[in-house]
């Protein structure tokens, strides 16, 4: 399906429908793809409509990307924060430069530091989505170290670890078949997740959401529970048979 922007009348129609619950809605999530790709003036107009129909909303959140922030000035980011945009979910995937290039992410490690700095300067919080296994076999250490360094410096309010697998017909499948990418096994994916959590030093109230259906072991909680979460992940790894550790499962992601 080609990318398109919903006409304003559709947005108004949705808000009118929601307005019957206006006294109960303090937070709203913009759906369908990457809304933060829209120009700042369009996002500000949407915020005005939200506040008109849902006056109790104080937080507007959505998916975003590093490239979205690159396309906005510091002043535009400040205005968006004042309008209520906060806690954007950003697909960081990795901070390891060779992996960013391999997946054609459209941004560099340097871009990540700069643009997340711009976001933080505007007073916005963000949730980092990380792809375990994205760098391929033999590169877990590099992926984890670079990503931990970025997240510890930029301090997201949440981290969502996901798992990379090769989907049929994808470019990643073609790269694998050419010998340019080797998938991690189930055990290696879990080991990488454990190493990521071990290295992160975030605010005690920041959250770790590792309960996605594609995670090997379902573990979520606040960073003040970090040692408890690590214990559960390690126990999950210890409980895996040798066959399970060496298997490669189709998670249906990437």
PDB file of C-alpha atoms in Angstrom:
ATOM      1  CA  UNK A   1       0.000   0.000   0.000  1.00  0.00           C
ATOM      2  CA  UNK A   2       1.376   3.383  -0.991  1.00  0.00           C
ATOM      3  CA  UNK A   3       2.024   5.936   1.731  1.00  0.00           C
ATOM      4  CA  UNK A   4      -0.701   8.549   2.058  1.00  0.00           C
ATOM      5  CA  UNK A   5      -1.806  11.135   4.607  1.00  0.00           C
ATOM      6  CA  UNK A   6      -5.277  10.876   6.105  1.00  0.00           C
ATOM      7  CA  UNK A   7      -7.443  13.845   5.135  1.00  0.00           C
ATOM      8  CA  UNK A   8      -8.327  16.188   7.951  1.00  0.00           C
ATOM      9  CA  UNK A   9     -11.988  15.256   7.782  1.00  0.00           C
ATOM     10  CA  UNK A  10     -11.061  11.666   8.702  1.00  0.00           C
ATOM     11  CA  UNK A  11      -9.111  12.876  11.726  1.00  0.00           C
ATOM     12  CA  UNK A  12     -12.011  15.069  12.817  1.00  0.00           C
ATOM     13  CA  UNK A  13     -14.428  12.174  12.388  1.00  0.00           C
ATOM     14  CA  UNK A  14     -12.276   9.958  14.620  1.00  0.00           C
ATOM     15  CA  UNK A  15     -11.997  12.683  17.255  1.00  0.00           C
ATOM     16  CA  UNK A  16     -15.738  13.297  17.220  1.00  0.00           C
ATOM     17  CA  UNK A  17     -16.264   9.600  17.845  1.00  0.00           C
ATOM     18  CA  UNK A  18     -13.791   9.649  20.732  1.00  0.00           C
ATOM     19  CA  UNK A  19     -15.178  12.849  22.229  1.00  0.00           C
ATOM     20  CA  UNK A  20     -17.938  10.955  24.034  1.00  0.00           C
ATOM     21  CA  UNK A  21     -15.132   9.713  26.316  1.00  0.00           C
ATOM     22  CA  UNK A  22     -13.375  13.083  26.538  1.00  0.00           C
ATOM     23  CA  UNK A  23     -13.455  13.207  30.333  1.00  0.00           C
ATOM     24  CA  UNK A  24     -11.558   9.891  30.504  1.00  0.00           C
ATOM     25  CA  UNK A  25      -8.844  10.440  27.878  1.00  0.00           C
ATOM     26  CA  UNK A  26      -5.604  12.089  28.973  1.00  0.00           C
ATOM     27  CA  UNK A  27      -3.304  10.406  26.509  1.00  0.00           C
ATOM     28  CA  UNK A  28      -3.683   9.652  22.814  1.00  0.00           C
ATOM     29  CA  UNK A  29      -1.594   7.512  20.461  1.00  0.00           C
ATOM     30  CA  UNK A  30      -1.497   8.381  16.762  1.00  0.00           C
ATOM     31  CA  UNK A  31      -1.723   5.173  14.749  1.00  0.00           C
ATOM     32  CA  UNK A  32      -0.869   3.822  11.297  1.00  0.00           C
ATOM     33  CA  UNK A  33       2.804   3.885  10.422  1.00  0.00           C
ATOM     34  CA  UNK A  34       5.031   6.810  11.286  1.00  0.00           C
ATOM     35  CA  UNK A  35       2.923   9.927  11.978  1.00  0.00           C
ATOM     36  CA  UNK A  36       5.944  11.984  13.059  1.00  0.00           C
ATOM     37  CA  UNK A  37       7.099  12.012   9.442  1.00  0.00           C
ATOM     38  CA  UNK A  38       4.489  14.738   8.853  1.00  0.00           C
ATOM     39  CA  UNK A  39       5.667  18.367   8.706  1.00  0.00           C
ATOM     40  CA  UNK A  40       5.596  20.226  12.018  1.00  0.00           C
ATOM     41  CA  UNK A  41       2.729  22.488  10.939  1.00  0.00           C
ATOM     42  CA  UNK A  42       0.579  19.458  10.099  1.00  0.00           C
ATOM     43  CA  UNK A  43       1.379  17.833  13.451  1.00  0.00           C
ATOM     44  CA  UNK A  44       0.572  21.076  15.268  1.00  0.00           C
ATOM     45  CA  UNK A  45      -2.767  21.286  13.458  1.00  0.00           C
ATOM     46  CA  UNK A  46      -3.559  17.716  14.546  1.00  0.00           C
ATOM     47  CA  UNK A  47      -2.659  18.674  18.116  1.00  0.00           C
ATOM     48  CA  UNK A  48      -5.023  21.654  17.954  1.00  0.00           C
ATOM     49  CA  UNK A  49      -7.838  19.360  16.823  1.00  0.00           C
ATOM     50  CA  UNK A  50      -7.066  16.857  19.577  1.00  0.00           C
ATOM     51  CA  UNK A  51      -7.189  19.539  22.258  1.00  0.00           C
ATOM     52  CA  UNK A  52     -10.426  20.928  20.789  1.00  0.00           C
ATOM     53  CA  UNK A  53     -12.246  17.587  20.944  1.00  0.00           C
ATOM     54  CA  UNK A  54     -10.351  15.994  23.856  1.00  0.00           C
ATOM     55  CA  UNK A  55      -9.463  18.855  26.218  1.00  0.00           C
ATOM     56  CA  UNK A  56      -8.019  16.584  28.928  1.00  0.00           C
ATOM     57  CA  UNK A  57      -5.283  15.148  26.699  1.00  0.00           C
ATOM     58  CA  UNK A  58      -1.838  16.097  27.994  1.00  0.00           C
ATOM     59  CA  UNK A  59       0.275  13.548  26.085  1.00  0.00           C
ATOM     60  CA  UNK A  60       0.276  12.848  22.345  1.00  0.00           C
ATOM     61  CA  UNK A  61       2.475   9.928  21.374  1.00  0.00           C
ATOM     62  CA  UNK A  62       3.301   8.054  18.178  1.00  0.00           C
ATOM     63  CA  UNK A  63       5.981   6.194  16.272  1.00  0.00           C
ATOM     64  CA  UNK A  64       8.871   8.314  15.018  1.00  0.00           C
ATOM     65  CA  UNK A  65      12.272   7.861  13.407  1.00  0.00           C
ATOM     66  CA  UNK A  66      15.622   9.590  13.565  1.00  0.00           C
ATOM     67  CA  UNK A  67      14.978  10.916  10.058  1.00  0.00           C
ATOM     68  CA  UNK A  68      11.727  12.526  11.250  1.00  0.00           C
ATOM     69  CA  UNK A  69      13.655  14.514  13.846  1.00  0.00           C
ATOM     70  CA  UNK A  70      16.300  15.436  11.257  1.00  0.00           C
ATOM     71  CA  UNK A  71      13.539  17.065   9.213  1.00  0.00           C
ATOM     72  CA  UNK A  72      12.495  19.348  12.077  1.00  0.00           C
ATOM     73  CA  UNK A  73      14.270  22.370  13.547  1.00  0.00           C
ATOM     74  CA  UNK A  74      14.950  22.690  17.280  1.00  0.00           C
ATOM     75  CA  UNK A  75      12.270  25.413  17.401  1.00  0.00           C
ATOM     76  CA  UNK A  76       9.724  23.123  15.704  1.00  0.00           C
ATOM     77  CA  UNK A  77      10.560  20.352  18.169  1.00  0.00           C
ATOM     78  CA  UNK A  78      10.024  22.763  21.060  1.00  0.00           C
ATOM     79  CA  UNK A  79       6.632  23.811  19.674  1.00  0.00           C
ATOM     80  CA  UNK A  80       5.607  20.189  19.200  1.00  0.00           C
ATOM     81  CA  UNK A  81       6.523  19.455  22.812  1.00  0.00           C
ATOM     82  CA  UNK A  82       4.492  22.445  23.981  1.00  0.00           C
ATOM     83  CA  UNK A  83       1.561  21.109  21.939  1.00  0.00           C
ATOM     84  CA  UNK A  84       1.712  17.823  23.849  1.00  0.00           C
ATOM     85  CA  UNK A  85       3.883  15.536  21.730  1.00  0.00           C
ATOM     86  CA  UNK A  86       5.967  13.388  24.061  1.00  0.00           C
ATOM     87  CA  UNK A  87       7.139   9.813  24.600  1.00  0.00           C
ATOM     88  CA  UNK A  88       7.668   9.062  20.926  1.00  0.00           C
ATOM     89  CA  UNK A  89       8.504   5.467  20.054  1.00  0.00           C
ATOM     90  CA  UNK A  90      11.688   5.396  17.964  1.00  0.00           C
ATOM     91  CA  UNK A  91      12.971   2.384  16.042  1.00  0.00           C
ATOM     92  CA  UNK A  92      16.633   2.790  16.945  1.00  0.00           C
ATOM     93  CA  UNK A  93      17.289  -0.877  16.007  1.00  0.00           C
ATOM     94  CA  UNK A  94      21.026  -0.511  16.690  1.00  0.00           C
ATOM     95  CA  UNK A  95      23.760   2.072  17.168  1.00  0.00           C
ATOM     96  CA  UNK A  96      26.361  -0.137  15.466  1.00  0.00           C
ATOM     97  CA  UNK A  97      27.325   1.749  12.316  1.00  0.00           C
ATOM     98  CA  UNK A  98      28.016  -1.278  10.019  1.00  0.00           C
ATOM     99  CA  UNK A  99      24.585  -2.705  10.900  1.00  0.00           C
ATOM    100  CA  UNK A 100      22.879   0.647  10.231  1.00  0.00           C
ATOM    101  CA  UNK A 101      24.498   0.650   6.805  1.00  0.00           C
ATOM    102  CA  UNK A 102      23.617  -2.986   6.153  1.00  0.00           C
ATOM    103  CA  UNK A 103      19.899  -2.447   6.791  1.00  0.00           C
ATOM    104  CA  UNK A 104      19.884   0.881   4.928  1.00  0.00           C
ATOM    105  CA  UNK A 105      18.454   2.584   7.996  1.00  0.00           C
ATOM    106  CA  UNK A 106      18.820   6.051   6.500  1.00  0.00           C
ATOM    107  CA  UNK A 107      20.743   7.468   9.434  1.00  0.00           C
ATOM    108  CA  UNK A 108      24.163   7.068  10.971  1.00  0.00           C
ATOM    109  CA  UNK A 109      25.372   6.560  14.528  1.00  0.00           C
ATOM    110  CA  UNK A 110      26.336  10.236  14.533  1.00  0.00           C
ATOM    111  CA  UNK A 111      22.820  11.171  13.401  1.00  0.00           C
ATOM    112  CA  UNK A 112      21.337   9.165  16.270  1.00  0.00           C
ATOM    113  CA  UNK A 113      23.347  11.031  18.891  1.00  0.00           C
ATOM    114  CA  UNK A 114      22.667  14.434  17.350  1.00  0.00           C
ATOM    115  CA  UNK A 115      18.940  14.019  16.761  1.00  0.00           C
ATOM    116  CA  UNK A 116      18.205  12.339  20.085  1.00  0.00           C
ATOM    117  CA  UNK A 117      20.045  15.259  21.656  1.00  0.00           C
ATOM    118  CA  UNK A 118      17.710  17.617  19.799  1.00  0.00           C
ATOM    119  CA  UNK A 119      14.718  15.639  21.044  1.00  0.00           C
ATOM    120  CA  UNK A 120      15.915  15.735  24.646  1.00  0.00           C
ATOM    121  CA  UNK A 121      16.684  19.467  24.382  1.00  0.00           C
ATOM    122  CA  UNK A 122      13.039  19.994  23.404  1.00  0.00           C
ATOM    123  CA  UNK A 123      11.982  18.173  26.584  1.00  0.00           C
ATOM    124  CA  UNK A 124      10.608  15.103  24.817  1.00  0.00           C
ATOM    125  CA  UNK A 125      10.913  11.591  26.211  1.00  0.00           C
ATOM    126  CA  UNK A 126      11.378   8.609  23.968  1.00  0.00           C
ATOM    127  CA  UNK A 127      11.049   4.832  23.999  1.00  0.00           C
ATOM    128  CA  UNK A 128      13.816   2.984  22.129  1.00  0.00           C
ATOM    129  CA  UNK A 129      12.945  -0.074  20.055  1.00  0.00           C
ATOM    130  CA  UNK A 130      16.008  -2.320  19.655  1.00  0.00           C
ATOM    131  CA  UNK A 131      16.475  -5.273  17.295  1.00  0.00           C
ATOM    132  CA  UNK A 132      18.328  -8.176  18.868  1.00  0.00           C
ATOM    133  CA  UNK A 133      20.268 -10.046  16.191  1.00  0.00           C
ATOM    134  CA  UNK A 134      20.205  -7.211  13.677  1.00  0.00           C
ATOM    135  CA  UNK A 135      23.996  -7.124  13.241  1.00  0.00           C
ATOM    136  CA  UNK A 136      24.161 -10.826  12.441  1.00  0.00           C
ATOM    137  CA  UNK A 137      26.217 -13.714  13.763  1.00  0.00           C
ATOM    138  CA  UNK A 138      29.528 -12.799  15.330  1.00  0.00           C
ATOM    139  CA  UNK A 139      28.616  -9.133  15.806  1.00  0.00           C
ATOM    140  CA  UNK A 140      26.518  -9.272  18.973  1.00  0.00           C
ATOM    141  CA  UNK A 141      29.226  -7.703  21.132  1.00  0.00           C
ATOM    142  CA  UNK A 142      29.668  -4.750  18.769  1.00  0.00           C
ATOM    143  CA  UNK A 143      25.910  -4.207  18.424  1.00  0.00           C
ATOM    144  CA  UNK A 144      25.305  -4.362  22.178  1.00  0.00           C
ATOM    145  CA  UNK A 145      28.238  -2.133  23.143  1.00  0.00           C
ATOM    146  CA  UNK A 146      27.362   0.606  20.641  1.00  0.00           C
ATOM    147  CA  UNK A 147      23.667   0.485  21.487  1.00  0.00           C
ATOM    148  CA  UNK A 148      24.194   0.496  25.252  1.00  0.00           C
ATOM    149  CA  UNK A 149      26.481   3.526  24.906  1.00  0.00           C
ATOM    150  CA  UNK A 150      23.831   5.441  22.926  1.00  0.00           C
ATOM    151  CA  UNK A 151      20.958   4.593  25.263  1.00  0.00           C
ATOM    152  CA  UNK A 152      22.908   5.295  28.436  1.00  0.00           C
ATOM    153  CA  UNK A 153      23.827   8.720  27.098  1.00  0.00           C
ATOM    154  CA  UNK A 154      20.378   9.663  25.765  1.00  0.00           C
ATOM    155  CA  UNK A 155      18.332   8.021  28.559  1.00  0.00           C
ATOM    156  CA  UNK A 156      15.093   6.758  27.003  1.00  0.00           C
ATOM    157  CA  UNK A 157      12.155   6.298  29.358  1.00  0.00           C
ATOM    158  CA  UNK A 158      11.659   2.797  27.996  1.00  0.00           C
ATOM    159  CA  UNK A 159      13.344   0.095  25.926  1.00  0.00           C
ATOM    160  CA  UNK A 160      11.564  -2.478  23.793  1.00  0.00           C
ATOM    161  CA  UNK A 161      13.847  -5.356  22.745  1.00  0.00           C
ATOM    162  CA  UNK A 162      12.634  -7.155  19.630  1.00  0.00           C
ATOM    163  CA  UNK A 163      14.022 -10.100  17.650  1.00  0.00           C
ATOM    164  CA  UNK A 164      15.304 -10.151  14.086  1.00  0.00           C
ATOM    165  CA  UNK A 165      14.411 -12.953  11.716  1.00  0.00           C
ATOM    166  CA  UNK A 166      14.542 -13.389   7.971  1.00  0.00           C
ATOM    167  CA  UNK A 167      11.212 -13.049   6.179  1.00  0.00           C
ATOM    168  CA  UNK A 168      10.649 -14.778   2.818  1.00  0.00           C
ATOM    169  CA  UNK A 169      11.168 -12.426  -0.103  1.00  0.00           C
ATOM    170  CA  UNK A 170      12.948  -9.803   1.992  1.00  0.00           C
ATOM    171  CA  UNK A 171      16.247  -8.130   1.157  1.00  0.00           C
ATOM    172  CA  UNK A 172      17.616  -9.694   4.326  1.00  0.00           C
ATOM    173  CA  UNK A 173      16.805 -13.113   2.880  1.00  0.00           C
ATOM    174  CA  UNK A 174      18.723 -12.224  -0.286  1.00  0.00           C
ATOM    175  CA  UNK A 175      21.658 -11.032   1.832  1.00  0.00           C
ATOM    176  CA  UNK A 176      21.592 -14.269   3.817  1.00  0.00           C
ATOM    177  CA  UNK A 177      21.516 -16.335   0.646  1.00  0.00           C
ATOM    178  CA  UNK A 178      24.504 -14.398  -0.692  1.00  0.00           C
ATOM    179  CA  UNK A 179      26.388 -15.092   2.529  1.00  0.00           C
ATOM    180  CA  UNK A 180      26.330 -11.452   3.619  1.00  0.00           C
ATOM    181  CA  UNK A 181      24.199 -12.040   6.722  1.00  0.00           C
ATOM    182  CA  UNK A 182      23.906 -14.977   9.121  1.00  0.00           C
ATOM    183  CA  UNK A 183      20.971 -15.237  11.512  1.00  0.00           C
ATOM    184  CA  UNK A 184      21.439 -15.694  15.219  1.00  0.00           C
ATOM    185  CA  UNK A 185      20.108 -18.813  16.866  1.00  0.00           C
ATOM    186  CA  UNK A 186      17.463 -18.730  19.574  1.00  0.00           C
ATOM    187  CA  UNK A 187      20.123 -19.036  22.250  1.00  0.00           C
ATOM    188  CA  UNK A 188      22.252 -16.275  20.725  1.00  0.00           C
ATOM    189  CA  UNK A 189      19.254 -13.946  20.493  1.00  0.00           C
ATOM    190  CA  UNK A 190      18.529 -14.430  24.189  1.00  0.00           C
ATOM    191  CA  UNK A 191      22.204 -14.012  25.117  1.00  0.00           C
ATOM    192  CA  UNK A 192      22.245 -10.727  23.224  1.00  0.00           C
ATOM    193  CA  UNK A 193      19.114  -9.522  25.044  1.00  0.00           C
ATOM    194  CA  UNK A 194      20.677 -10.369  28.401  1.00  0.00           C
ATOM    195  CA  UNK A 195      23.880  -8.494  27.500  1.00  0.00           C
ATOM    196  CA  UNK A 196      21.845  -5.466  26.429  1.00  0.00           C
ATOM    197  CA  UNK A 197      19.912  -5.331  29.690  1.00  0.00           C
ATOM    198  CA  UNK A 198      23.083  -5.925  31.724  1.00  0.00           C
ATOM    199  CA  UNK A 199      24.773  -2.902  30.167  1.00  0.00           C
ATOM    200  CA  UNK A 200      21.906  -0.427  30.436  1.00  0.00           C
ATOM    201  CA  UNK A 201      21.963   2.094  33.288  1.00  0.00           C
ATOM    202  CA  UNK A 202      18.650   3.930  33.023  1.00  0.00           C
ATOM    203  CA  UNK A 203      16.404   5.743  35.454  1.00  0.00           C
ATOM    204  CA  UNK A 204      14.898   3.307  38.004  1.00  0.00           C
ATOM    205  CA  UNK A 205      11.412   4.214  36.728  1.00  0.00           C
ATOM    206  CA  UNK A 206      12.297   3.601  33.063  1.00  0.00           C
ATOM    207  CA  UNK A 207      10.640   0.458  31.752  1.00  0.00           C
ATOM    208  CA  UNK A 208      11.826  -2.597  29.865  1.00  0.00           C
ATOM    209  CA  UNK A 209       9.168  -4.176  27.648  1.00  0.00           C
ATOM    210  CA  UNK A 210      10.362  -7.637  26.701  1.00  0.00           C
ATOM    211  CA  UNK A 211       6.956  -9.299  26.594  1.00  0.00           C
ATOM    212  CA  UNK A 212       6.351  -9.096  22.858  1.00  0.00           C
ATOM    213  CA  UNK A 213       5.061 -12.324  21.320  1.00  0.00           C
ATOM    214  CA  UNK A 214       8.365 -12.730  19.446  1.00  0.00           C
ATOM    215  CA  UNK A 215      10.619 -12.492  22.513  1.00  0.00           C
ATOM    216  CA  UNK A 216      12.138 -15.810  23.574  1.00  0.00           C
ATOM    217  CA  UNK A 217      11.428 -15.200  27.265  1.00  0.00           C
ATOM    218  CA  UNK A 218       8.645 -12.823  28.292  1.00  0.00           C
ATOM    219  CA  UNK A 219      10.107 -10.338  30.766  1.00  0.00           C
ATOM    220  CA  UNK A 220       8.945  -6.779  31.452  1.00  0.00           C
ATOM    221  CA  UNK A 221       9.352  -4.366  34.342  1.00  0.00           C
ATOM    222  CA  UNK A 222      10.956  -1.198  35.631  1.00  0.00           C
ATOM    223  CA  UNK A 223      14.714  -0.752  35.724  1.00  0.00           C
ATOM    224  CA  UNK A 224      14.606  -0.738  39.515  1.00  0.00           C
ATOM    225  CA  UNK A 225      13.742  -4.437  38.993  1.00  0.00           C
ATOM    226  CA  UNK A 226      16.686  -4.955  36.621  1.00  0.00           C
ATOM    227  CA  UNK A 227      18.370  -7.754  38.593  1.00  0.00           C
ATOM    228  CA  UNK A 228      15.078  -9.612  38.932  1.00  0.00           C
ATOM    229  CA  UNK A 229      14.457  -9.333  35.179  1.00  0.00           C
ATOM    230  CA  UNK A 230      17.994 -10.509  34.417  1.00  0.00           C
ATOM    231  CA  UNK A 231      17.512 -13.507  36.695  1.00  0.00           C
ATOM    232  CA  UNK A 232      14.374 -14.485  34.787  1.00  0.00           C
ATOM    233  CA  UNK A 233      16.099 -14.098  31.416  1.00  0.00           C
ATOM    234  CA  UNK A 234      19.095 -16.150  32.557  1.00  0.00           C
ATOM    235  CA  UNK A 235      16.767 -18.820  33.948  1.00  0.00           C
ATOM    236  CA  UNK A 236      14.995 -18.906  30.592  1.00  0.00           C
ATOM    237  CA  UNK A 237      18.316 -19.393  28.818  1.00  0.00           C
ATOM    238  CA  UNK A 238      19.365 -22.132  31.241  1.00  0.00           C
ATOM    239  CA  UNK A 239      16.040 -23.916  30.674  1.00  0.00           C
ATOM    240  CA  UNK A 240      16.561 -24.111  26.906  1.00  0.00           C
ATOM    241  CA  UNK A 241      17.709 -27.437  25.535  1.00  0.00           C
ATOM    242  CA  UNK A 242      20.809 -27.576  23.354  1.00  0.00           C
ATOM    243  CA  UNK A 243      18.538 -28.163  20.374  1.00  0.00           C
ATOM    244  CA  UNK A 244      16.427 -25.102  21.239  1.00  0.00           C
ATOM    245  CA  UNK A 245      19.508 -22.936  21.676  1.00  0.00           C
ATOM    246  CA  UNK A 246      20.794 -23.849  18.238  1.00  0.00           C
ATOM    247  CA  UNK A 247      17.447 -23.496  16.446  1.00  0.00           C
ATOM    248  CA  UNK A 248      16.392 -20.610  14.216  1.00  0.00           C
ATOM    249  CA  UNK A 249      12.713 -19.749  14.540  1.00  0.00           C
ATOM    250  CA  UNK A 250      10.572 -17.760  12.112  1.00  0.00           C
ATOM    251  CA  UNK A 251       9.324 -14.920  14.315  1.00  0.00           C
ATOM    252  CA  UNK A 252       7.569 -13.172  11.455  1.00  0.00           C
ATOM    253  CA  UNK A 253       9.479  -9.940  12.158  1.00  0.00           C
ATOM    254  CA  UNK A 254      11.671  -7.906   9.749  1.00  0.00           C
TER     255      UNK A 254
END
